[in-house]
Short mmCIF file of C-alpha atoms in Angstrom, two decimals:
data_model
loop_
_atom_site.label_atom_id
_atom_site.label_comp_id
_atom_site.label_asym_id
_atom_site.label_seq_id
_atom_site.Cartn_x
_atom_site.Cartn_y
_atom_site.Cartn_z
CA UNK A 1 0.00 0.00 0.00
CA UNK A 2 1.42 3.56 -0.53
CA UNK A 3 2.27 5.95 2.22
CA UNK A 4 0.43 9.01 2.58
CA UNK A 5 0.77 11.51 0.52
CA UNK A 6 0.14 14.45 2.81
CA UNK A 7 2.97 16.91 3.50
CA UNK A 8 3.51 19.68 6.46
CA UNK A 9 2.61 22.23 3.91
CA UNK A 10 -0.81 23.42 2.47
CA UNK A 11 -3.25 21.93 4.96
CA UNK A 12 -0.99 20.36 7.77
CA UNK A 13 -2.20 17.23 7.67
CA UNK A 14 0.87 15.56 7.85
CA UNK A 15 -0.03 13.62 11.50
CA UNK A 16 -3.77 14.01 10.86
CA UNK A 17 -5.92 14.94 13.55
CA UNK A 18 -3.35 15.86 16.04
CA UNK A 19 -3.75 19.50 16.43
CA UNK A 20 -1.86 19.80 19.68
CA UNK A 21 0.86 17.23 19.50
CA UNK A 22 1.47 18.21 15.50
CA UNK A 23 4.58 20.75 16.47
CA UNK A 24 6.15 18.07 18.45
CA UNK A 25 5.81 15.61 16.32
CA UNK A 26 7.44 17.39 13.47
CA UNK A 27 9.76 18.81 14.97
CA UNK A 28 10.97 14.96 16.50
CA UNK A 29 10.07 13.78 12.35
CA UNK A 30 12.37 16.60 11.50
CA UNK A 31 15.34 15.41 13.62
CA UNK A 32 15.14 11.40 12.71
CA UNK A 33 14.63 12.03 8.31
CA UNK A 34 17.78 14.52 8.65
CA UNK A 35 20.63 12.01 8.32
CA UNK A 36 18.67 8.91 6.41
CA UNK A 37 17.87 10.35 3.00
CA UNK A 38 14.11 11.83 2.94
CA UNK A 39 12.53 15.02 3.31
CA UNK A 40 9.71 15.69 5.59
CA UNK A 41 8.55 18.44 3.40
CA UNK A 42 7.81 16.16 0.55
CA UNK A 43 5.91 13.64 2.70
CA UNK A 44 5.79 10.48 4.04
CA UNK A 45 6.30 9.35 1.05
CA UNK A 46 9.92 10.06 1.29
CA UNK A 47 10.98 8.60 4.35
CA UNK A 48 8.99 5.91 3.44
CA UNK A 49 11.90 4.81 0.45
CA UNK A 50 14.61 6.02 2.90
CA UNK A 51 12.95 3.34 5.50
CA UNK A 52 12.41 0.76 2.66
CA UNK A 53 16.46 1.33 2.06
CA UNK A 54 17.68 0.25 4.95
CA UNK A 55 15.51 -2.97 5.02
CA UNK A 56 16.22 -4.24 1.79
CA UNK A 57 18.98 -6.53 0.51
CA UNK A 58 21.64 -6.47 -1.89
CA UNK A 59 19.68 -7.35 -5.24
CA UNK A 60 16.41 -6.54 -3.94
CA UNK A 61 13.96 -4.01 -5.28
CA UNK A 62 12.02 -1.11 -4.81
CA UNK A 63 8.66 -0.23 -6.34
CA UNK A 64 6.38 2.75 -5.50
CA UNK A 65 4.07 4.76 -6.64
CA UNK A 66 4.40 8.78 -5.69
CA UNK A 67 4.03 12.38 -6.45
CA UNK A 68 5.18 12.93 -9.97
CA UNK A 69 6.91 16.14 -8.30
CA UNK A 70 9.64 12.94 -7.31
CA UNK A 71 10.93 13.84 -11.16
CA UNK A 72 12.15 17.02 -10.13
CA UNK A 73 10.46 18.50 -6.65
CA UNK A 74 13.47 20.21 -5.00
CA UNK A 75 12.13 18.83 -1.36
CA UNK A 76 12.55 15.52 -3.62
CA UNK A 77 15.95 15.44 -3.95
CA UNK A 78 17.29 13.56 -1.05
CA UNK A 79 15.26 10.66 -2.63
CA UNK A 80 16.77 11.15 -6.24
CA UNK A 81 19.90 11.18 -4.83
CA UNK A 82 19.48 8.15 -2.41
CA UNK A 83 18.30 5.99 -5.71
CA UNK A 84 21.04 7.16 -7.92
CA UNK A 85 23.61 6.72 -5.13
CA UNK A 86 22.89 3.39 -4.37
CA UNK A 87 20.61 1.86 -7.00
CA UNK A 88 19.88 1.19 -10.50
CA UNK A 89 16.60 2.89 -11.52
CA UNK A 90 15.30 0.25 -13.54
CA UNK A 91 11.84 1.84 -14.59
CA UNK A 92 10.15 4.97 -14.57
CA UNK A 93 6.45 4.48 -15.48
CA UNK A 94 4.18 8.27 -16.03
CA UNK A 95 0.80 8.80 -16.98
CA UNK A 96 0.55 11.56 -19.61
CA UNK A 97 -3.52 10.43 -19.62
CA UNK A 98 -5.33 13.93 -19.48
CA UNK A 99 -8.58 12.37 -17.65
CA UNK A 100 -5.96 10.19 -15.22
CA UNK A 101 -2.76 11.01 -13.87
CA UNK A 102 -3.40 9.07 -11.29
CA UNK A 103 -2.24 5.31 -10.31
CA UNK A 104 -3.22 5.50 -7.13
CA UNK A 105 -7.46 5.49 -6.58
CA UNK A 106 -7.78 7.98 -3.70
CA UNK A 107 -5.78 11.00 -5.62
CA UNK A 108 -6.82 13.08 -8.87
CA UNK A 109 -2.61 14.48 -8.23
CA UNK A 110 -0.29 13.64 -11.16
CA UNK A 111 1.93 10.08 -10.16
CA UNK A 112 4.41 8.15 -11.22
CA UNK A 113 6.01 4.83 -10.80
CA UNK A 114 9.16 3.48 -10.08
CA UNK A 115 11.14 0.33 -10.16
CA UNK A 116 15.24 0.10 -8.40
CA UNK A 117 17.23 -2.60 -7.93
CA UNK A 118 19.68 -2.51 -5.02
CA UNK A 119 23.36 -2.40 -6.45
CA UNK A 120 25.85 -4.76 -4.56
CA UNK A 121 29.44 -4.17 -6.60
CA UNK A 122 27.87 -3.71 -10.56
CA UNK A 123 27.67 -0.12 -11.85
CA UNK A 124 23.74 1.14 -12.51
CA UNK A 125 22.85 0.69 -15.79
CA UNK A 126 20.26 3.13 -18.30
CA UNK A 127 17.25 3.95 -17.03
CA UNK A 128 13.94 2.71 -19.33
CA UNK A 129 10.86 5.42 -19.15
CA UNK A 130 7.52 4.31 -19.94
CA UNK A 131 5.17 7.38 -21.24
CA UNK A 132 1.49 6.39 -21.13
CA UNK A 133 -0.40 8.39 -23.30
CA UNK A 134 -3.30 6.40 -22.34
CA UNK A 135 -3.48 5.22 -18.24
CA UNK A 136 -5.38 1.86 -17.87
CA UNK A 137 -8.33 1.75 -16.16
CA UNK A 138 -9.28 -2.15 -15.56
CA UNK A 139 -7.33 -4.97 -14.52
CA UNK A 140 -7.57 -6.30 -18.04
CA UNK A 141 -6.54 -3.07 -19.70
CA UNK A 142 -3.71 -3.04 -16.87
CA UNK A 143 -2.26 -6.68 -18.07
CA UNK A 144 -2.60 -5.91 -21.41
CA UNK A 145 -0.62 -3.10 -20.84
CA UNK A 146 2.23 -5.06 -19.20
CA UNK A 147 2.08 -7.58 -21.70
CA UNK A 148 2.95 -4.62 -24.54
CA UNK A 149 5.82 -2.84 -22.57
CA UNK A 150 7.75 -6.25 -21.78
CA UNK A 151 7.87 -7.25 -25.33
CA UNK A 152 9.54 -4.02 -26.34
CA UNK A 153 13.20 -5.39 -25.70
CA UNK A 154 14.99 -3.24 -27.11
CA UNK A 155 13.54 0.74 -26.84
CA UNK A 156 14.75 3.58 -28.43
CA UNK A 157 17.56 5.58 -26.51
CA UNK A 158 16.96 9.36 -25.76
CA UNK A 159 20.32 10.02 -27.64
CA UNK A 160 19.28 8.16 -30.58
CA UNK A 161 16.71 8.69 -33.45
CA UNK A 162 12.83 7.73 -34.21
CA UNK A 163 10.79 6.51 -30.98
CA UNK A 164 9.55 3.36 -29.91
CA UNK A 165 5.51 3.12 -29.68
CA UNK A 166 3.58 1.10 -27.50
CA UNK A 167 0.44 -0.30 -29.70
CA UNK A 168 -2.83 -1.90 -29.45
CA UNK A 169 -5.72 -2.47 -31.96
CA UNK A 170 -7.53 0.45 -30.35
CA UNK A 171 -4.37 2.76 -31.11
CA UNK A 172 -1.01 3.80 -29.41
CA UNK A 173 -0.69 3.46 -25.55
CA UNK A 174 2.60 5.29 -25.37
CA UNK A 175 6.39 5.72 -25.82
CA UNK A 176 8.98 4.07 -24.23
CA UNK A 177 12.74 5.01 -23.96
CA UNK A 178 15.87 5.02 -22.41
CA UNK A 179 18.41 7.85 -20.68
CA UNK A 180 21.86 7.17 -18.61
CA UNK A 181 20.77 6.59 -15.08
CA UNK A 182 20.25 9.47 -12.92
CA UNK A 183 23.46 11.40 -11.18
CA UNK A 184 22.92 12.56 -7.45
CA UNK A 185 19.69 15.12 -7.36
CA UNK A 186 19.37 14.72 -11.04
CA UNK A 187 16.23 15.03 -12.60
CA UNK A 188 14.20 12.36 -14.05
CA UNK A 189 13.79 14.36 -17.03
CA UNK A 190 12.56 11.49 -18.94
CA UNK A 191 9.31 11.07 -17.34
CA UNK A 192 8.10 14.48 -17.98
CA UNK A 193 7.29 13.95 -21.45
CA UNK A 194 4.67 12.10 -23.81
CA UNK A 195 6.73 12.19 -26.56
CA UNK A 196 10.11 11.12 -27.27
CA UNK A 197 11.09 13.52 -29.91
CA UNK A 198 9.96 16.19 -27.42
CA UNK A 199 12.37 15.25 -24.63
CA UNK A 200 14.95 14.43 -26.90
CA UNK A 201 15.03 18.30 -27.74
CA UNK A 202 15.18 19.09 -24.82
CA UNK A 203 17.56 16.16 -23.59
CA UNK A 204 19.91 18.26 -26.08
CA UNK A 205 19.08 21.87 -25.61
CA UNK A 206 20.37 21.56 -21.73
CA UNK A 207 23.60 20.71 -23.36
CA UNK A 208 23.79 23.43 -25.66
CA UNK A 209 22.98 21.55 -28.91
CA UNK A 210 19.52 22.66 -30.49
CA UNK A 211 18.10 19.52 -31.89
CA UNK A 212 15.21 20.31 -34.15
CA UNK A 213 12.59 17.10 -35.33
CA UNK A 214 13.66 16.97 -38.86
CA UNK A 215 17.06 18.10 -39.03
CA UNK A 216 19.68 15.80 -38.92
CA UNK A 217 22.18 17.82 -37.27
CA UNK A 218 22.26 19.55 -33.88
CA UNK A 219 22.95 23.14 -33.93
CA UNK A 220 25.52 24.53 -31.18
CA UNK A 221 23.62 27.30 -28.94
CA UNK A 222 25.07 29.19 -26.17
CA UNK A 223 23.43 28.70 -23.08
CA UNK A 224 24.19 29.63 -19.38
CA UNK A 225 22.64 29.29 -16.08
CA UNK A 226 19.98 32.23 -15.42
CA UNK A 227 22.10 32.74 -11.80
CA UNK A 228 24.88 33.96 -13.92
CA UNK A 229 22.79 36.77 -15.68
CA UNK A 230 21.19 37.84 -12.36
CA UNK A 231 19.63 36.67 -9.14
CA UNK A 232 16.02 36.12 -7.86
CA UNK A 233 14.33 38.11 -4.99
CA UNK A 234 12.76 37.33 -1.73
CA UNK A 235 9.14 34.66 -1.72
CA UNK A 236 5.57 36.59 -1.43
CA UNK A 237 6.11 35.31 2.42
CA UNK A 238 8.90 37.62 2.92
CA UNK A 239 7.16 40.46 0.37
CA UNK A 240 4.02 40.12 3.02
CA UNK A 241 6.29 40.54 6.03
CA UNK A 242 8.23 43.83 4.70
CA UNK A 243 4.67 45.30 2.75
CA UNK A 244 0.93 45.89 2.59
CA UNK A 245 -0.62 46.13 -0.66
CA UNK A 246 -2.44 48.84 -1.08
CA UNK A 247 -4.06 50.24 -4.83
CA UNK A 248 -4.71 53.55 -3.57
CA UNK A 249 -1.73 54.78 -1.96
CA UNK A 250 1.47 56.19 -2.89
CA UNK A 251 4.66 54.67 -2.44
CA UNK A 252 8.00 54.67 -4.04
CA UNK A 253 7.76 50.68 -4.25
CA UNK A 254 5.91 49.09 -7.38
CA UNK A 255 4.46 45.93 -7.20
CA UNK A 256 2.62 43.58 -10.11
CA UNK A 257 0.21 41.53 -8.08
CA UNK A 258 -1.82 38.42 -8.95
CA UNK A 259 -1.71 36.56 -12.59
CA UNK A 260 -4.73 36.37 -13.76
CA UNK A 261 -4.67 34.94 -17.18
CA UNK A 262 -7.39 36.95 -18.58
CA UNK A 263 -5.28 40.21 -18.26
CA UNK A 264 -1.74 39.17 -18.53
CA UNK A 265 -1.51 38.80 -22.29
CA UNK A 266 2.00 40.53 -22.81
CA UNK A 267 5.54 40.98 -22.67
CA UNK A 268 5.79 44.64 -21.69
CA UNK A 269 3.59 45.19 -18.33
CA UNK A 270 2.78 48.09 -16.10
CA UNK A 271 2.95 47.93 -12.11
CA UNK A 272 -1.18 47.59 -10.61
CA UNK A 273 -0.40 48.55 -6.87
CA UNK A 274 1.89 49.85 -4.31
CA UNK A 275 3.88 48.54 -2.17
CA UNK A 276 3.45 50.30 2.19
CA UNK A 277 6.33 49.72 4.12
CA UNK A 278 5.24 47.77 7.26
CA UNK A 279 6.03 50.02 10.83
CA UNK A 280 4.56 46.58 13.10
CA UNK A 281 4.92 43.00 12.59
CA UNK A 282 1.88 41.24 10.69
CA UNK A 283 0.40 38.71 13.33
CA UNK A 284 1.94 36.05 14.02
CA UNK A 285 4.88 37.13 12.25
CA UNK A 286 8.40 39.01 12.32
CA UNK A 287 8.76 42.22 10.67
CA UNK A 288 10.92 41.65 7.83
CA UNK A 289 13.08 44.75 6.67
CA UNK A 290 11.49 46.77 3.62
CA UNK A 291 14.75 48.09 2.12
CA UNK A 292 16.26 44.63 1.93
CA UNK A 293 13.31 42.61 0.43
CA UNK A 294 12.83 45.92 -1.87
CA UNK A 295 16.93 45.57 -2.95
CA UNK A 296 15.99 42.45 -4.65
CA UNK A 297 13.41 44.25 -6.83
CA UNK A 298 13.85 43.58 -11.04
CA UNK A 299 12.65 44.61 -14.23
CA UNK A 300 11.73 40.90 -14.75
CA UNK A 301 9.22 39.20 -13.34
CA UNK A 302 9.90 35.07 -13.74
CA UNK A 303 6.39 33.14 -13.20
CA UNK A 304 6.34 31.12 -9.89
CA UNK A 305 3.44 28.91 -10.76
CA UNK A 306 0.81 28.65 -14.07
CA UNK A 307 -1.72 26.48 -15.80
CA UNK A 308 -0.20 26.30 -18.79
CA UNK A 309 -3.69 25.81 -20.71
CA UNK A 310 -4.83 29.29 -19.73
CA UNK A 311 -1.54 30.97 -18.70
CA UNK A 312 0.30 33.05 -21.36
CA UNK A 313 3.79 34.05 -20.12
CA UNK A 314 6.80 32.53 -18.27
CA UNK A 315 8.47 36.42 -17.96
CA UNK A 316 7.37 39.91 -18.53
CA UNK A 317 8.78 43.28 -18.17
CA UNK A 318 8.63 46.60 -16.70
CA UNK A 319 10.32 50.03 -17.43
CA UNK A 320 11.27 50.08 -13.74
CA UNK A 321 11.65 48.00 -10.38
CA UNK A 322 8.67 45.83 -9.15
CA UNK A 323 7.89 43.21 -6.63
CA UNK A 324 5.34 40.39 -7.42
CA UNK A 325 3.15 38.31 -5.31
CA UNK A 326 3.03 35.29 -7.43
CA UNK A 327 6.63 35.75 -9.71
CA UNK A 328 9.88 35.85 -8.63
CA UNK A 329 11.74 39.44 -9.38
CA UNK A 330 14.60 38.93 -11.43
CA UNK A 331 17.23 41.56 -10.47
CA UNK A 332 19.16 41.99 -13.94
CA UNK A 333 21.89 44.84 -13.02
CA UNK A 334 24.44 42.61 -14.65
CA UNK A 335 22.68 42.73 -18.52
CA UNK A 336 22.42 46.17 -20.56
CA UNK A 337 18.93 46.85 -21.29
CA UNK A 338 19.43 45.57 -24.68
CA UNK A 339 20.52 42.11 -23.00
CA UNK A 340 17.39 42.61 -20.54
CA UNK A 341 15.33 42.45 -23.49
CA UNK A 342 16.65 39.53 -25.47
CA UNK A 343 16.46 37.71 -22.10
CA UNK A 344 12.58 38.66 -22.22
CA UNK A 345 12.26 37.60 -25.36
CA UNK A 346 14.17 34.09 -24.95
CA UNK A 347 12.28 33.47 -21.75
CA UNK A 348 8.68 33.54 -23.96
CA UNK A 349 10.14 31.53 -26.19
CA UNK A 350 9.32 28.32 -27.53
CA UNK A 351 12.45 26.97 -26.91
CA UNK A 352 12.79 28.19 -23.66
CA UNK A 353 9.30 26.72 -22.70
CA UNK A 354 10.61 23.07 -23.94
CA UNK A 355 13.47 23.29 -21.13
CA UNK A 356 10.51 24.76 -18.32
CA UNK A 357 8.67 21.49 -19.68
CA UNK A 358 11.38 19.46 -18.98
CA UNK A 359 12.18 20.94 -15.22
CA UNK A 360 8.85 21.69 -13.97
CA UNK A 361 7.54 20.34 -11.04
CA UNK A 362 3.92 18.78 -11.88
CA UNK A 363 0.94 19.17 -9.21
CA UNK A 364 -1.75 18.28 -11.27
CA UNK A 365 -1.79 17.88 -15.00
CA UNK A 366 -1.16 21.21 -17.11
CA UNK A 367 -1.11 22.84 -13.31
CA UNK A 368 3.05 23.12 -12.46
CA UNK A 369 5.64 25.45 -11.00
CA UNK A 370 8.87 26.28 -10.54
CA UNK A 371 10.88 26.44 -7.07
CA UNK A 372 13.41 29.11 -7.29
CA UNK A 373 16.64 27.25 -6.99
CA UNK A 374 15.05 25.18 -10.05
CA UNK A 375 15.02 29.19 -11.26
CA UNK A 376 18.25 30.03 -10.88
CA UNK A 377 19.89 26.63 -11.99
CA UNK A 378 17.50 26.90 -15.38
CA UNK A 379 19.63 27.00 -18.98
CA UNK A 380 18.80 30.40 -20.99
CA UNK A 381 20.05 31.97 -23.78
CA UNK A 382 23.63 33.66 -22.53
CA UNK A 383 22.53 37.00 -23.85
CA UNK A 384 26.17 38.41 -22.82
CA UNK A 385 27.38 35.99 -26.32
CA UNK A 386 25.46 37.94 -28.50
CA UNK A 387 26.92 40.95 -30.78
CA UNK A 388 25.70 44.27 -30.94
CA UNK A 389 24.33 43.67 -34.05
CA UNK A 390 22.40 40.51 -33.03
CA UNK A 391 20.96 42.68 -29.91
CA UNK A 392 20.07 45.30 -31.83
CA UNK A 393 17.95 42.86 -34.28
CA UNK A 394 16.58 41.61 -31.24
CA UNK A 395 15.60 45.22 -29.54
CA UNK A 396 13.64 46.53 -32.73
CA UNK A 397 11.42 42.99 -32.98
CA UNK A 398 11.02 43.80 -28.84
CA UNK A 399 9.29 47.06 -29.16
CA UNK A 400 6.96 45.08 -32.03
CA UNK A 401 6.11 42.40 -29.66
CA UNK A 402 6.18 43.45 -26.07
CA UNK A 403 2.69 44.87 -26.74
CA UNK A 404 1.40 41.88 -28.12
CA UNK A 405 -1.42 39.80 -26.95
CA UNK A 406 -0.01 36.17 -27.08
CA UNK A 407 -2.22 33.14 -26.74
CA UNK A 408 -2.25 30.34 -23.94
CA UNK A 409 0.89 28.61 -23.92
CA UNK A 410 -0.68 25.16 -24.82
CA UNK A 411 -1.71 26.50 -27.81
CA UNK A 412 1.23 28.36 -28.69
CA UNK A 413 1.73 26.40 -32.59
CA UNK A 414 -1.57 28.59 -33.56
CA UNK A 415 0.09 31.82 -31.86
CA UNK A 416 1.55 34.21 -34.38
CA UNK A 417 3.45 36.65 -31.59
CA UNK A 418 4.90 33.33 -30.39
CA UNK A 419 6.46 32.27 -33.72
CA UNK A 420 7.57 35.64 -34.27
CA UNK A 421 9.32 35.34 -31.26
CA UNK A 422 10.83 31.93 -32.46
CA UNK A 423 11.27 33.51 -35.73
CA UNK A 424 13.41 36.57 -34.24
CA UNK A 425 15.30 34.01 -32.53
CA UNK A 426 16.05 31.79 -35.40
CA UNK A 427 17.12 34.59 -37.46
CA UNK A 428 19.55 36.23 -34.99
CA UNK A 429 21.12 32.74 -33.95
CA UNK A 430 21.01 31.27 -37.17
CA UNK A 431 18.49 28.04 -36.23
CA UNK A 432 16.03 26.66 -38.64
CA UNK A 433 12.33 27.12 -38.30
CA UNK A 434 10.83 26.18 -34.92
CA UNK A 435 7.46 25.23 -36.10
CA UNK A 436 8.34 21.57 -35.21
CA UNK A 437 8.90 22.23 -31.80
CA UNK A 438 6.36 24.42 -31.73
CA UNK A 439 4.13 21.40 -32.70
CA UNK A 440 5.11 18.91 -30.61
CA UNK A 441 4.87 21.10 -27.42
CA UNK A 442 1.01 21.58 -28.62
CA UNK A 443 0.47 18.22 -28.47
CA UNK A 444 1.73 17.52 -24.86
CA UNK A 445 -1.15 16.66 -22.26
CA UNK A 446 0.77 18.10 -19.67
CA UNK A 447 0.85 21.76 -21.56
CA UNK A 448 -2.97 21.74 -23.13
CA UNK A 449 -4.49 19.42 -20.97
CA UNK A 450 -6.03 17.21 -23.89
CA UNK A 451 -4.64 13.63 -24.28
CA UNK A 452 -2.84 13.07 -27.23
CA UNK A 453 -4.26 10.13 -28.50
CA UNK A 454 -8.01 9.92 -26.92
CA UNK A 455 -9.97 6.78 -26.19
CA UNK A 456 -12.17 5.78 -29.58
CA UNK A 457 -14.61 4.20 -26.74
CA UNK A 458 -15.10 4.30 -23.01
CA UNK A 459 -13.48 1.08 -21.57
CA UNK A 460 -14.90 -1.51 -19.54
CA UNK A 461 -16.26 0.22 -16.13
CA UNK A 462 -14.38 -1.51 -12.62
CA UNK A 463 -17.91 -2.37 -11.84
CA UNK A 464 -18.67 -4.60 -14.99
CA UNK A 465 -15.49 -5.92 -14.69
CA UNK A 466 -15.62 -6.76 -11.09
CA UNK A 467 -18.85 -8.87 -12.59
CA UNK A 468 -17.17 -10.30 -15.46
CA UNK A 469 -14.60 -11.78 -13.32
CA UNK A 470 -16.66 -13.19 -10.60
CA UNK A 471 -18.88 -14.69 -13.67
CA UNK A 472 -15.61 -16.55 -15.12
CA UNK A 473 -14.61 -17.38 -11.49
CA UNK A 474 -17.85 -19.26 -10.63
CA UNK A 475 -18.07 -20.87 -14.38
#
C-alpha cells in the first residue's frame, strides 16, 4: 500500500488529527529524516523509500508509486539522490492520460512509478521510461498493458533517433525510452514527457545543442545558467512581512500583483499597486526589513506557478523596479537593457518553454511550478554571447512584440506573436524554423491538458469488470 501523501505544507495534515501534539511531532520527524535520506517536506512518502532502504537486501527491489513532483520537486531530492547513489533505476512508469494522472485510486494528483534494484558491486545501468499516453483503467486493460511494454526489448535511446511506440488495436498506448541513469539530485527528465522527440530536444538543448525534429544535425547554442545573468528576490512570504498592498496609496515601491490569465496577455507590463512599508509586525509574524526585500526588486518578473492551458507568459517586463506576489523578481543589473530584453524575449520563447517542460515540477496535469533554486539553476540563452548587431535585431522585434497579446501557452503552434518570437530568434542565432517544436509542445497533455491520443470508446467500467470476473470465477 502507498504511504500518505500528505505533506507539512498546504493543509498540515501531515499527522492528521493531532492539532496539539502536531509541532512536536514534526519537529521529532524533523530530527530522525535529517541524516537517512528523505525530506519531511515532501511527505511520508519520502521517508517511506529512505525506511524501505535500509531494510532491503543487496539485489532486492524497490517499487512505489508517488508524487510525480519525485521527477524534479526540489524537497525531492534527497530521494533522487538516495536511488542514484545506491541503485539502478530500472523503470520509470508516467501517466501523460489527461482524464488520469493518477495510479493511485484515492488522488486526482499527477503520479508516477518506479522500479530500483539494489546495487551490490555492478555499476547502474540506463534507465527505461515508460510514457502512457493512455493510463489503464481495468485490470484487463492493466495486463494488457504489461504484456505490450515487456515485449519491447529493445527501446529507443533518448540520444538516438525515431521513438519506440507502445500499440494496441484500439491505437497507441505510449512511448517508451531510455536515458543514462540518474546522477545525485538529477532530474528524471525522462518522465516528464509524452513524446520522445519532445524530450529528446530538450535532452539536447540543456547541453547546448539545439536539436530540431527533422534536421539531422544539432545546432551549437550558447546557453548559461539564469544565476549567472542575475539573481532572484525574496518569496511573497517575505514580500508580506516587509509590505501591505495597497491600490490607492502612494509609495516609491511598485508591485505587479496576482496573474490572472485573462489580463496578462503581454511581454511589456505596467505595475497595478503599491507597495506600504510595514512600521509593526503582521500577526503572528516578524517584521521583515522593507529596504532589503525591496533591494531584490527587477525589471523581470519570472512566473512562480501557471496552468499552462490558460496561462500566457513565463516572464514579462517593466520600465522600472517591481515586486510580485506570485513571480519571482529577477534583479538583472548585470545585462544592458538591450541584454534585458533579449532575455525577455528568450524566456517567452518556444524553446525556452521546452526546457521549463522538462524541469517543472507537476501538481496536477497542465497545473506546475517552478521552485526558485530550479530558477536560478535553469539553462537560458547567454545574452552576454550575443553581438551588438544581433541585440540590436533583437531590440527593434522587442518594441513590435512586447505589446502583443499572445495566446495560452498550450496553444502556442496557432500563436503568431509566439512564432515571431521563435522567428526573431532563429534569425539572430542562425536556427532553422521552430514550427516543429512548436508542434510537438502543442500536443503535450501536460501543456494543453487534452490527451494526445483519446480513447475511440469508453473502456470496460471496474464495476462490470468486477462482474465479469466473478462470472468466469464461478463458471
Amino acid at each position: 500500500m502507498n504511504p500518505p501523501f500528505v505533506r507539512s505544507v498546504g493543509g498540515n495534515l501531515l499527522f492528521g488529527s493531532l492539532p496539539d501534539e502536531r509541532g512536536l511531532l514534526q519537529k521529532e520527524l524533523k530530527a530522525r529524516v535529517k541524516n537517512i535520506g528523505a525530506s519531511s517536506t515532501a511527505g511520508l512518502g519520502s521517508v517511506f523509500v529512505a525506511l524501505a532502504d535500509r531494510r532491503l537486501a543487496k539485489g532486492g527491489r524497490l517499487a512505489f508509486v508517488l508524487p510525480a513532483a519525485l521527477a524534479t520537486g526540489e524537497a525531492w531530492a534527497p530521494t533522487r539522490k538516495l536511488i542514484a547513489n545506491g541503485y539502478h533505476l530500472e523503470t520509470v512508469i508516467s501517466s501523460h492520460d489527461a482524464a488520469r494522472p493518477n495510479f493511485s485510486e484515492n488522488t486526482d494528483l499527477s503520479e508516477i512509478l518506479f522500479i530500483a534494484r539494489k546495487l551490490h558491486k555492478e555499476k547502474p545501468g540506463p534507465t527505461t521510461y515508460v510514457n502512457l499516453w493512455r493510463n489503464p483503467r481495468s485490470i484487463h486493460e492493466a495486463l494488457d498493458l504489461a504484456t505490450r511494454i515487456t515485449h519491447e526489448e529493445n527501446p529507443v535511446d533518448i540520444g538516438g533517433t525515431g521513438f519506440t511506440s507502445i500499440r494496441s488495436p484500439n491505437g497507441k498506448l505510449g512511448e517508451i525510452m531510455t536515458t543514462p541513469g540518474p546522477v545525485g539530485e538529477n532530474n528524471w527528465t525522462g518522465a516528464l514527457f509524452a513524446q520522445t522527440e519532445l524530450a529528446r530536444s530538450c535532452w539536447g538543448l540543456q547541453t547546448g545543442e539545439l536539436r530540431v525534429p527533422g534536421h539531422s544535425s544539432p545546432y551549437p547554442i550558447k546557453m548559461s545558467r539564469l544565476d549567472a545573468l542575475g539573481d532572484l528576490g525574496y518569496d511573497r512570504r517575505d514580500i508580506h512581512d516587509a509590505f501591505e498592498v495597497s491600490y490607492e496609496d502612494w509609495s516609491p515601491y511598485s508591485a505587479f500583483w496576482g496573474h490572472e490569465a485573462a489580463k496578462v496577455t503581454s511581454v511589456g507590463q505596467e505595475p497595478t499597486a503599491k507597495l506600504i512599508a510595514r512600521s509593526v509586525a503582521a500577526p503572528g509574524r516578524h517584521l521583515k526589513s522593507a529596504t532589503a526585500v525591496w533591494g531584490k526588486a527587477g525589471r523581470i518578473l519570472i512566473v512562480e506557478r501557471l496552468r499552462s492551458n490558460t496561462h500566457k507568459l513565463l516572464a514579462i517586463g517593466f520600465e522600472k523596479p517591481v515586486l510580485g506576489n506570485t513571480w519571482w523578481a529577477f534583479d538583472d543589473k548585470k545585462l544592458s537593457e538591450s541584454q534585458r530584453k533579449a532575455l525577455l524575449l528568450w524566456l517567452n520563447s518556444s524553446l525556452s518553454l521546452l526546457v521549463f517542460f522538462g524541469r517543472r515540477v507537476i501538481t496536477q496535469g497542465a497545473w506546475m511550478q517552478m521552485k526558485k533554486p530550479a530558477w536560478l539553476s535553469m539553462p537560458v540563452l547567454d545574452v552576454r554571447a550575443l553581438t551588438k548587431q544581433q541585440l540590436n535585431l533583437i531590440e527593434k522585434a522587442y518594441k513590435e512584440i512586447s505589446t502583443q497579446e499572445l495566446a495560452a501557452l498550450g496553444q502556442l503552434d496557432a500563436d503568431p506573436i509566439r512564432k515571431q518570437i521563435d522567428d526573431t530568434l532563429s534569425k539572430v542565432l542562425g536556427f532553422p524554423d521552430l514550427g516543429p517544436i512548436r508542434e510537438l509542445l502543442a500536443r503535450e497533455p501536460g501543456l494543453n491538458a487534452v490527451d494526445i491520443n483519446p480513447r475511440a470508446t469508453p473502456s470496460i467500467s471496474d464495476d462490470e469488470e468486477d462482474e465479469d470476473t466473478q462470472t468466469a470465477m464461478a463458471i
